[in-house]
XYZ file of C-alpha atoms in Angstrom:
546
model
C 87.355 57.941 60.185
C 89.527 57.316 57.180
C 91.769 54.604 55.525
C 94.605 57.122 55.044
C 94.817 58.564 58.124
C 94.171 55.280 60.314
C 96.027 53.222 57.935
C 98.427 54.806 57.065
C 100.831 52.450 57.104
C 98.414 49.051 56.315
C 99.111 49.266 52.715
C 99.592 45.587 52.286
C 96.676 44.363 54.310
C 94.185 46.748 52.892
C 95.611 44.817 49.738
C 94.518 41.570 50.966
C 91.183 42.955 52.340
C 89.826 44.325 49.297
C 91.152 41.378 46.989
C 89.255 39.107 49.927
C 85.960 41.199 49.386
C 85.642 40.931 45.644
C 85.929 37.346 46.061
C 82.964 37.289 48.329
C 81.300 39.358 46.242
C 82.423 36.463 43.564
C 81.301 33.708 45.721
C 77.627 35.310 45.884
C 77.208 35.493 42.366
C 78.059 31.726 42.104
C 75.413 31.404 44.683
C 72.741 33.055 42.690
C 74.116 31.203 39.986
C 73.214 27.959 41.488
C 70.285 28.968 42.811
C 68.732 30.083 39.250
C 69.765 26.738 38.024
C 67.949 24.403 40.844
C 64.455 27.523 40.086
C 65.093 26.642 36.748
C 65.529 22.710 37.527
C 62.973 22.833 39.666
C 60.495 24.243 37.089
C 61.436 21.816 34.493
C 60.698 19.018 36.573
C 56.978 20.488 37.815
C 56.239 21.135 33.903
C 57.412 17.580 32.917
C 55.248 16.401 36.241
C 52.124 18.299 35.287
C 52.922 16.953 31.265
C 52.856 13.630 32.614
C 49.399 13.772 34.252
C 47.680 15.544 32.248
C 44.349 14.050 30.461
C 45.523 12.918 26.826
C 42.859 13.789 24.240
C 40.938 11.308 22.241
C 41.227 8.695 25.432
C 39.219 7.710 28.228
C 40.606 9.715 30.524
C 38.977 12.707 28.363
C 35.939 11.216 28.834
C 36.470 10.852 32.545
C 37.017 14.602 33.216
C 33.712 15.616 33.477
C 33.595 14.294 37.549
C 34.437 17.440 39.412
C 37.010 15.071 41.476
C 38.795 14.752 37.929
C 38.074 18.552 36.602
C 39.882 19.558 40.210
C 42.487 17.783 39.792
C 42.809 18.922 35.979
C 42.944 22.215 37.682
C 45.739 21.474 40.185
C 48.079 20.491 37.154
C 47.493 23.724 35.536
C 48.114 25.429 38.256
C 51.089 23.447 39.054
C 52.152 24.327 35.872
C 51.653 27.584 36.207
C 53.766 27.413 39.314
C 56.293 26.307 37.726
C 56.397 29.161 35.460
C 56.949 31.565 38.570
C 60.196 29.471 39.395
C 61.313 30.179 35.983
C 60.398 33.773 36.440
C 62.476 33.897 39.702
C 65.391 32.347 37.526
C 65.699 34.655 35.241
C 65.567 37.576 36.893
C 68.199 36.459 39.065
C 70.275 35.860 35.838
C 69.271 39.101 34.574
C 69.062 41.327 37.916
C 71.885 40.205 40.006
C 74.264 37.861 38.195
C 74.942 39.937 35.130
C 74.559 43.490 36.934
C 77.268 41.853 39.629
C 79.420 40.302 36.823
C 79.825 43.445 35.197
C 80.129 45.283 38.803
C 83.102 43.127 39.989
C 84.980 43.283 36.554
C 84.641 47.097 37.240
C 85.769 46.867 40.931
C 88.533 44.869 39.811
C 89.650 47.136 37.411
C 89.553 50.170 39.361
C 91.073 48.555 42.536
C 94.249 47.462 40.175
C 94.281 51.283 38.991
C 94.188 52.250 43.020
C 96.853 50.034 44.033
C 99.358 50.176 40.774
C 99.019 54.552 41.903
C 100.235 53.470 45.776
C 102.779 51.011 44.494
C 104.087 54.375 42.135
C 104.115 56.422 45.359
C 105.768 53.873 47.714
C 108.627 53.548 44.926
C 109.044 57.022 44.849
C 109.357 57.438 48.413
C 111.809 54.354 48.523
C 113.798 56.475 45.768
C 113.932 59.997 47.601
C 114.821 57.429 50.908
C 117.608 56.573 48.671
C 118.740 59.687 48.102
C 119.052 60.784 51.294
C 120.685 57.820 52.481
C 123.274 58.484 49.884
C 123.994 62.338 50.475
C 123.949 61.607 54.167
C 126.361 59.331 53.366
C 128.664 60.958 51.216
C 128.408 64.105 53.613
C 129.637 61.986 56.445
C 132.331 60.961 54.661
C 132.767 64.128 53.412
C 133.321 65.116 57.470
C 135.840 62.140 58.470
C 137.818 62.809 55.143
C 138.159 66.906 56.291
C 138.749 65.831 60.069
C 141.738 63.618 58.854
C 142.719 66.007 56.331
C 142.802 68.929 59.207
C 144.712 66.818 61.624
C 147.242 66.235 59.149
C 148.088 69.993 57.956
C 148.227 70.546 62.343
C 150.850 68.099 62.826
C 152.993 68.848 59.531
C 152.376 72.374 60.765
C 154.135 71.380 64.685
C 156.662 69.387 62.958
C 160.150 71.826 62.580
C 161.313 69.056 60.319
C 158.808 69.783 57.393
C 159.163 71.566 54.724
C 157.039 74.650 54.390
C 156.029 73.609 51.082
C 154.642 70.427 52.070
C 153.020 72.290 55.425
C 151.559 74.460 52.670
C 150.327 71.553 49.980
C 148.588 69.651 54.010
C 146.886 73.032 54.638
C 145.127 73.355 50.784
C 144.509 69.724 51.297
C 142.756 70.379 54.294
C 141.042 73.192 52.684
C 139.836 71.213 50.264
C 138.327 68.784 52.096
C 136.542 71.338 53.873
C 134.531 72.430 51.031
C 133.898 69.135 50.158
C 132.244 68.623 53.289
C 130.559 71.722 53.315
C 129.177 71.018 49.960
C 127.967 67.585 50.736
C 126.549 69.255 54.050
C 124.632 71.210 51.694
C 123.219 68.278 49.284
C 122.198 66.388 52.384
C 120.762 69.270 53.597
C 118.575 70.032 50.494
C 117.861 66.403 49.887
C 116.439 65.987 53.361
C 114.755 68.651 52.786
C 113.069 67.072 49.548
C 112.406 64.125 51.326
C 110.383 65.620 54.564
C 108.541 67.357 51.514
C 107.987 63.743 49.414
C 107.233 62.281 52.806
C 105.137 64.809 54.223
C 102.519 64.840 50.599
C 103.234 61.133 50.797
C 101.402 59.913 54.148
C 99.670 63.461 54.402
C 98.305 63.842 51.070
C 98.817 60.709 48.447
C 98.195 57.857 50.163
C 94.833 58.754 52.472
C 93.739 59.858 48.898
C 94.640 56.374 47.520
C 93.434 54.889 50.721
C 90.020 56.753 50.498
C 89.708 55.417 46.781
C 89.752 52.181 48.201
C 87.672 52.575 51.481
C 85.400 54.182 49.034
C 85.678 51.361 46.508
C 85.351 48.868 49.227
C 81.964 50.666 50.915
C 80.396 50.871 47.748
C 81.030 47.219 47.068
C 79.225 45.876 50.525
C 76.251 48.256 49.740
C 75.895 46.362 46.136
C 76.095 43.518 47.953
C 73.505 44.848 50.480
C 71.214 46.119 47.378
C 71.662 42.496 45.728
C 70.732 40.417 49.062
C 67.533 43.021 49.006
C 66.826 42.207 45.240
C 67.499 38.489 45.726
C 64.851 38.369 48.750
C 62.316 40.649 46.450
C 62.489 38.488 43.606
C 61.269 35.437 45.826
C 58.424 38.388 46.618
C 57.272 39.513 43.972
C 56.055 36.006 42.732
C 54.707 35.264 45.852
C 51.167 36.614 45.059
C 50.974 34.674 41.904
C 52.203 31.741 43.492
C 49.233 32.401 46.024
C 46.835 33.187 43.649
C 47.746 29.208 42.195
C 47.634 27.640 45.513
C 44.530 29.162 46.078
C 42.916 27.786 42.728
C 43.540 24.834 43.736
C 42.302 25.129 46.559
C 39.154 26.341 45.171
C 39.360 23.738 42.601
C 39.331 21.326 45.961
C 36.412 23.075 47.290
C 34.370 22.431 43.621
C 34.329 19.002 44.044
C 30.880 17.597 44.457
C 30.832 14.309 45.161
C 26.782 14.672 44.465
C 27.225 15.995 41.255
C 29.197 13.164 40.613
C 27.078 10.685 41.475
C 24.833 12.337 39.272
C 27.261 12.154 36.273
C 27.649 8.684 37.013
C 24.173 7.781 36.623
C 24.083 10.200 33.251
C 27.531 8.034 31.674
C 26.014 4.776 32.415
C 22.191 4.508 32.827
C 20.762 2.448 30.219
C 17.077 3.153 30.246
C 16.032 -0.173 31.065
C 13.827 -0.753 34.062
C 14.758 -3.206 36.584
C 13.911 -7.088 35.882
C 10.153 -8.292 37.246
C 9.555 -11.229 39.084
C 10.911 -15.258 37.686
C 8.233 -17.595 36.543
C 8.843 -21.274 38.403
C 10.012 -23.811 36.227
C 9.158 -27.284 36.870
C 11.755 -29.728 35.840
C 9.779 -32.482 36.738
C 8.687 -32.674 32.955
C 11.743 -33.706 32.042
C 11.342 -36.816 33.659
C 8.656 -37.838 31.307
C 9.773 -37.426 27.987
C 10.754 -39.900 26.099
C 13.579 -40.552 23.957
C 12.262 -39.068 20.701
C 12.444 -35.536 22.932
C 15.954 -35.852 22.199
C 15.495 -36.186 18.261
C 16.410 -33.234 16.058
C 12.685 -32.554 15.059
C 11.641 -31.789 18.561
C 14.991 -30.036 19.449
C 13.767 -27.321 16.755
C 10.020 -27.632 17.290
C 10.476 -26.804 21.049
C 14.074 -25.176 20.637
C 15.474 -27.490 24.019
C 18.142 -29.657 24.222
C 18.520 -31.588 27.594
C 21.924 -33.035 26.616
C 24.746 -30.912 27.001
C 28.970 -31.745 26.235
C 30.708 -31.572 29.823
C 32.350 -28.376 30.689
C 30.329 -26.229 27.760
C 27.396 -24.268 30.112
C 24.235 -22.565 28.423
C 25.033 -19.059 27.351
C 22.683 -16.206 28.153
C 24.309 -12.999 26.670
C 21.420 -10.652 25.631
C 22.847 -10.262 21.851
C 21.358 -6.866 21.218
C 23.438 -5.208 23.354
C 26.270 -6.732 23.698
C 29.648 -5.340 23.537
C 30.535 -4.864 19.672
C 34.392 -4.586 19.148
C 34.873 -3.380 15.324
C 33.247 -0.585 13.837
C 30.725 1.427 15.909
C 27.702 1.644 13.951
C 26.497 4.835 12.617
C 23.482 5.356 14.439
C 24.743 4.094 17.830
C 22.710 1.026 17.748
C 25.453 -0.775 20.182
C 24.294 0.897 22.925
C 21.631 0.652 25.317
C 18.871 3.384 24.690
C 19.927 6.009 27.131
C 23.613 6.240 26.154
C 22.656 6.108 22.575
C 19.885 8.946 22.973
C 23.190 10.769 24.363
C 25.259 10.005 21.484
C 22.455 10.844 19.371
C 21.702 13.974 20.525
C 25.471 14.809 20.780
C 25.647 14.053 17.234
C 22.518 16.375 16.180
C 24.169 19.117 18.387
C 27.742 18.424 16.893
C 25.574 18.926 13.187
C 23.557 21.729 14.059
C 26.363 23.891 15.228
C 28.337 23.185 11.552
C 24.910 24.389 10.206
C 25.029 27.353 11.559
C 28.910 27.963 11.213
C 28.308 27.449 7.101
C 25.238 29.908 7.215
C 26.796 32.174 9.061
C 29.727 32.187 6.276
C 27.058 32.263 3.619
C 25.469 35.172 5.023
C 29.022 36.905 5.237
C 29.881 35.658 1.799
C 26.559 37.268 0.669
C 26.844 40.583 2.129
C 30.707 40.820 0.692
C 28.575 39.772 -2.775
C 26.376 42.743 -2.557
C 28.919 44.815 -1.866
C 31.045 44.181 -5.039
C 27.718 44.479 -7.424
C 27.632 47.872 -5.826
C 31.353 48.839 -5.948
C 32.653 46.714 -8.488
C 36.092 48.469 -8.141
C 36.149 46.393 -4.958
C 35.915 42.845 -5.961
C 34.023 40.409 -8.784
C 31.417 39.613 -6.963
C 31.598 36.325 -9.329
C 34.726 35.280 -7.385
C 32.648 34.536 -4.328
C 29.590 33.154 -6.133
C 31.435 29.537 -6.579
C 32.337 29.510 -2.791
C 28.163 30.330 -1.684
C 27.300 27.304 -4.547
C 29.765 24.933 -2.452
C 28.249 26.574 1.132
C 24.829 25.556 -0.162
C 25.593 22.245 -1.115
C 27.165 21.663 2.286
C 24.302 22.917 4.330
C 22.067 21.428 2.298
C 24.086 17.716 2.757
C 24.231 18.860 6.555
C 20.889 19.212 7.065
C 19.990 15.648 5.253
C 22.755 14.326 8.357
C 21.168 15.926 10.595
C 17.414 15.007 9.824
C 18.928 11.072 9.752
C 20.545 11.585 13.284
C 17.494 12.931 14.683
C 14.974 10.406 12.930
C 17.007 7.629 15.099
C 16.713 9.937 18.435
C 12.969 10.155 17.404
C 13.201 6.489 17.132
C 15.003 6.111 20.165
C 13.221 8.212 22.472
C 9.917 6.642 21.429
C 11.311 3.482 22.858
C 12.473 4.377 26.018
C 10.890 3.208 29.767
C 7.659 5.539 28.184
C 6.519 3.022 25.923
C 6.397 -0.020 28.770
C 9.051 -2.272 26.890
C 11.644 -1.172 29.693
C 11.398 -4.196 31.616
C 11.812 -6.561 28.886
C 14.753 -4.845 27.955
C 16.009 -5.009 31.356
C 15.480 -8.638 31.747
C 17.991 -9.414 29.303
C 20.422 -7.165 30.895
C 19.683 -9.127 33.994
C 21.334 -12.196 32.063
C 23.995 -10.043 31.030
C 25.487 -9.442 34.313
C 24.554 -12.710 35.579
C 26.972 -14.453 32.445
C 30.833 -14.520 32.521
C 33.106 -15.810 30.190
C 34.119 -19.321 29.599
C 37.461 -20.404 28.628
C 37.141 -20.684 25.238
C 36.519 -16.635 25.040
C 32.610 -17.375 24.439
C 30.088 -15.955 27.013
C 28.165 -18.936 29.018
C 26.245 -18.640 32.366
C 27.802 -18.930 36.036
C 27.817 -22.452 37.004
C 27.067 -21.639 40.213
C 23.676 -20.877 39.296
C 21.290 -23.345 39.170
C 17.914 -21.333 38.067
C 18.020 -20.357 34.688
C 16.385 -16.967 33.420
C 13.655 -17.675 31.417
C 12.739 -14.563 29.136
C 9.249 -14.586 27.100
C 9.947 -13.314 23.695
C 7.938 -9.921 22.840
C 7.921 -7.680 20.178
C 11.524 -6.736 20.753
C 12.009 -8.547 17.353
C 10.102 -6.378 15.465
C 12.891 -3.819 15.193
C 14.482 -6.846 12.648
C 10.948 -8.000 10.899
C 11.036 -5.251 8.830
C 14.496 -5.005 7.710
C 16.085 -6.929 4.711
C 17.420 -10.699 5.260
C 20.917 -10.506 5.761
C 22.557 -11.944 2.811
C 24.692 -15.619 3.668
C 28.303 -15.139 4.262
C 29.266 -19.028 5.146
C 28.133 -22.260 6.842
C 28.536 -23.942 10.261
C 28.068 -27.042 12.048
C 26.981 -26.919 15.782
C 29.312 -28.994 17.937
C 27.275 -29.519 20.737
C 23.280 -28.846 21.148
C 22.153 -25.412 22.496
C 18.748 -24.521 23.965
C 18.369 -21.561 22.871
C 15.920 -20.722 25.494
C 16.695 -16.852 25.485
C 14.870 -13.809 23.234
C 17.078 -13.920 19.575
C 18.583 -16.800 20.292
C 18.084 -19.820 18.524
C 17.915 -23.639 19.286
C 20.970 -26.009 17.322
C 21.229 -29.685 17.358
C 24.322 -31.442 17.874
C 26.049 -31.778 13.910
C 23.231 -29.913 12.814
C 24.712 -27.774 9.301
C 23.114 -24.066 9.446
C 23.870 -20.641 7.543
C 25.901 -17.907 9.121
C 24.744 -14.084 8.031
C 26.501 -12.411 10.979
C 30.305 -13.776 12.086
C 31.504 -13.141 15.780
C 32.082 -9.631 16.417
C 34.399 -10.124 19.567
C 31.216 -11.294 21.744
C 31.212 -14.646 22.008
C 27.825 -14.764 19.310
C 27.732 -16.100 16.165
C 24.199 -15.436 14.229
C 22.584 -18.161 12.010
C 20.040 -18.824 10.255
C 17.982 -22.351 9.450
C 15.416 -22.826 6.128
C 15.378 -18.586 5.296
C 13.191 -18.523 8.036
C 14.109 -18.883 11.491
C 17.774 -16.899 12.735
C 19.149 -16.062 15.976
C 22.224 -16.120 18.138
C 24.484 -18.947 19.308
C 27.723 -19.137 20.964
C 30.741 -19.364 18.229
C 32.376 -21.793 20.567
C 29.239 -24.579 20.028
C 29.970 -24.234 16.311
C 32.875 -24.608 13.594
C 32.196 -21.571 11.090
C 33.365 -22.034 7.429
C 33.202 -18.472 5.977
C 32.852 -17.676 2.242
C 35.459 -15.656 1.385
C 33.483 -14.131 -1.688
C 30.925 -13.379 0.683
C 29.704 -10.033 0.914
C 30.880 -8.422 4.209
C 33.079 -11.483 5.314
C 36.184 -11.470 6.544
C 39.106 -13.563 5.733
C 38.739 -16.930 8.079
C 41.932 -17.870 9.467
């Protein structure tokens, strides 16, 4: 089954058909081309999505990956990410695999189909030409024929006719003659023209055109197999990332399957336990005494001999914020001594951890230093072994300052280990955190107790305040003047008549506390909204007072 035999005479439509098929073949690649550009798309947008969520270092939410819930989830976004690189993958090899090997396919197809048809158009014009000729001599010979008929007719009559001359019988009969051989001669070209044409006409739909007609069945077969071969490589590009795509879907599923909501629980209790012990039972307080004092219990003598104060301004409650752990807002303070004893044994040990492996990292250079020392006193050709010797000196002096960090950090986990729930002082620790979370802030920033709650907390002071007997008085940095009286009832805080003038050696660090000191001897806490603070600039450690 052939073209040139079977269509022989479709010239024209096979023209139409094969210009039709390269522009489907042209309408796939545009297809591709789309496609590669939503894969690529598509992949931009899961990058930028996985980007968006992911944990940002130095933040909280670094902190916060730790939960298996939030390392599972870190895991989905990588492998989302990693997802999206597939889409990119099945981008560009469509780019590269089918819309460039198809680009450069059709410009061929189009080139040779132009050469295929521009040889039948040749062909067809020759044909028309030899038609042309035959149409002529046929033409001429059959006038050729009518010219000798007429010519014969005439020499018969002028031959019957008695009246002619003989000469002009004679000059009808050569006429005659004459137009005999012309017609015999154009007989002849007609003859060997048609015979040239059969010939032309014969190699034409016999021999040229199924030739020109295969080039173009062939040229037309070979373009729906590419196509065929493309469709297979578009559907095996989408394959062959399949099993990576799996293999992500499946880590997150196994991410999914790591989550341990026990384990969490667990890190919970590790982020936040304090290593206080729960608060013991209240001691009653009778208020009934109150009814007997008289009115020099209200005088300033007895406010600081029995640190109470009965009278309080309307609207300003008692605060209760255990000072020595409360929330500090500036600096953190080098040996974690802002946090309650569990966390800061964390930090602590972090920290010795953190030191211990920069130790090791600088001996572990020294000892490489060393050995490249040795080796250049025995090879000097190889080095000065002076040219290292600086380096070790500086490697020394860091280990050695190392180490001195390191011993500090873990003198204050020492320290802070020996006072954990081991050493009994757990619950009097805890009893201030008890007033912590039982205190809320007052509209003036300053922390005062729930109004709601009508027994106070009444905390015996212990030893706690030993940890600040032995350190150096903090040096003055101002003056203050309490606004309204304060109890002072609590463990470091201390009691402040109303317009009573008092030293401040530690300003408000974002807490709501203010600490103050009366005759270099007694110093405690007070909230900074019962007082009006007037700092001394020149004051060592004070800040500017705006």
């Amino acid at each position: 089954m052939s073209w040139g035999t079977e269509l022989w005479d479709q010239f024209d439509n096979l023209e139409k058909h094969t210009q039709w098929g390269i522009e489907v073949l042209e309408k796939y690649i545009k297809f591709v081309k789309e496609r590669a550009e939503i894969e690529i798309n598509y992949a931009k947008q899961l990058r930028n999505l996985s980007k968006k969520y992911q944990t940002k270092k130095n933040s909280k939410e670094e902190e916060e990956s730790k939960y298996t819930s939030c390392k599972a989830f870190q895991t989905t976004l990588n492998e989302t990410n990693d997802y999206a690189g597939q889409h990119e993958v099945i981008s560009e090899n469509m780019t590269s695999m089918i819309m460039a090997e198809l680009t450069r396919f059709v410009q061929e197809l189009k080139q040779e189909r132009k050469s295929n048809f521009h040889e039948g158009r040749k062909a067809q014009q020759h044909m028309e030409t030899c038609w042309k000729q035959l149409e002529s001599s046929k033409r001429r010979f059959e006038r050729d024929c009518k010219e000798a008929d007429r010519a014969q007719q005439y020499f018969e009559r002028m031959d019957a006719d008695i009246n002619v001359t003989k000469a002009d019988v004679e000059k009808a009969r050569q006429q005659a003659q004459i137009r005999h051989q012309m017609a015999d001669d154009s007989k002849g070209d007609y003859s060997s023209v048609l015979q040239k044409f059969n010939h032309e006409q014969q190699e034409h739909y016999h021999t040229h055109i199924p030739a020109i007609f295969q080039k173009l069945q062939d040229m037309e077969e070979k373009r729906i197999s590419r196509l065929g071969e493309s469709l297979k490589s578009y559907a095996e590009i989408d394959r062959q990332v399949i099993p990576i795509i799996g293999k992500c879907l499946d880590g997150i599923t196994k991410s999914a399957e790591s989550i341990n909501g026990k384990q969490d629980s667990q890190t919970v209790i590790e982020s936040f336990k304090s290593g206080f012990e729960p608060p013991g039972d209240l001691d009653f307080e009778d208020f009934t005494q109150s009814m007997k004092r008289t009115v020099s219990d209200t005088s300033l003598t007895n406010t600081r001999a029995d640190g109470k104060s009965d009278s309080k301004t309307p609207g300003k409650s008692r605060g209760k914020l255990w000072p020595f752990i409360k929330k500090n807002k500036g600096a953190t303070p080098e040996d974690f001594s802002n946090l309650p004893p569990e966390q800061r044994r964390k930090k602590l040990q972090q920290k010795v951890d953190e030191l211990n492996k920069d130790i090791q990292k600088e001996i572990d250079q020294r000892d490489a230093l060393t050995k490249m020392k040795d080796v250049y006193m025995k090879n000097p050709q190889m080095g000065d072994p002076s040219s290292v010797a600086q380096k070790l000196i500086e490697i020394g002096n860091n280990i050695e300052k190392l180490r001195i960090e390191a011993q500090k950090f873990e003198g204050w986990l020492a320290e802070v280990e020996g006072r954990l729930p081991s050493r009994n002082d757990g619950s009097r620790r805890q009893s201030a955190l008890y007033e912590t979370q039982n205190t809320a802030p007052s509209p003036d920033g300053s922390y005062t107790e729930d109004q709601s709650q009508e027994t106070e907390v009444k905390v015996t002071p212990t030893e706690f305040d030993d940890d600040f007997d032995d350190e150096e008085p903090l040096a003055t940095i101002g003056t203050c003047k309490a606004l309204y009286p304060f109890d002072g009832e609590n463990e470091g805080t201390i009691s402040v008549a109303e317009g009573e003038i008092l030293s401040v050696i530690e300003e408000d660090k974002g807490d709501g506390w203010t600490r103050i000191r009366r005759n270099e001897e007694e110093e405690g806490y007070v909230p900074t909204s019962y007082i009006e603070v007037y700092l001394d600039k020149n004051a060592k450690g004070a800040k500017t007072y705006i």
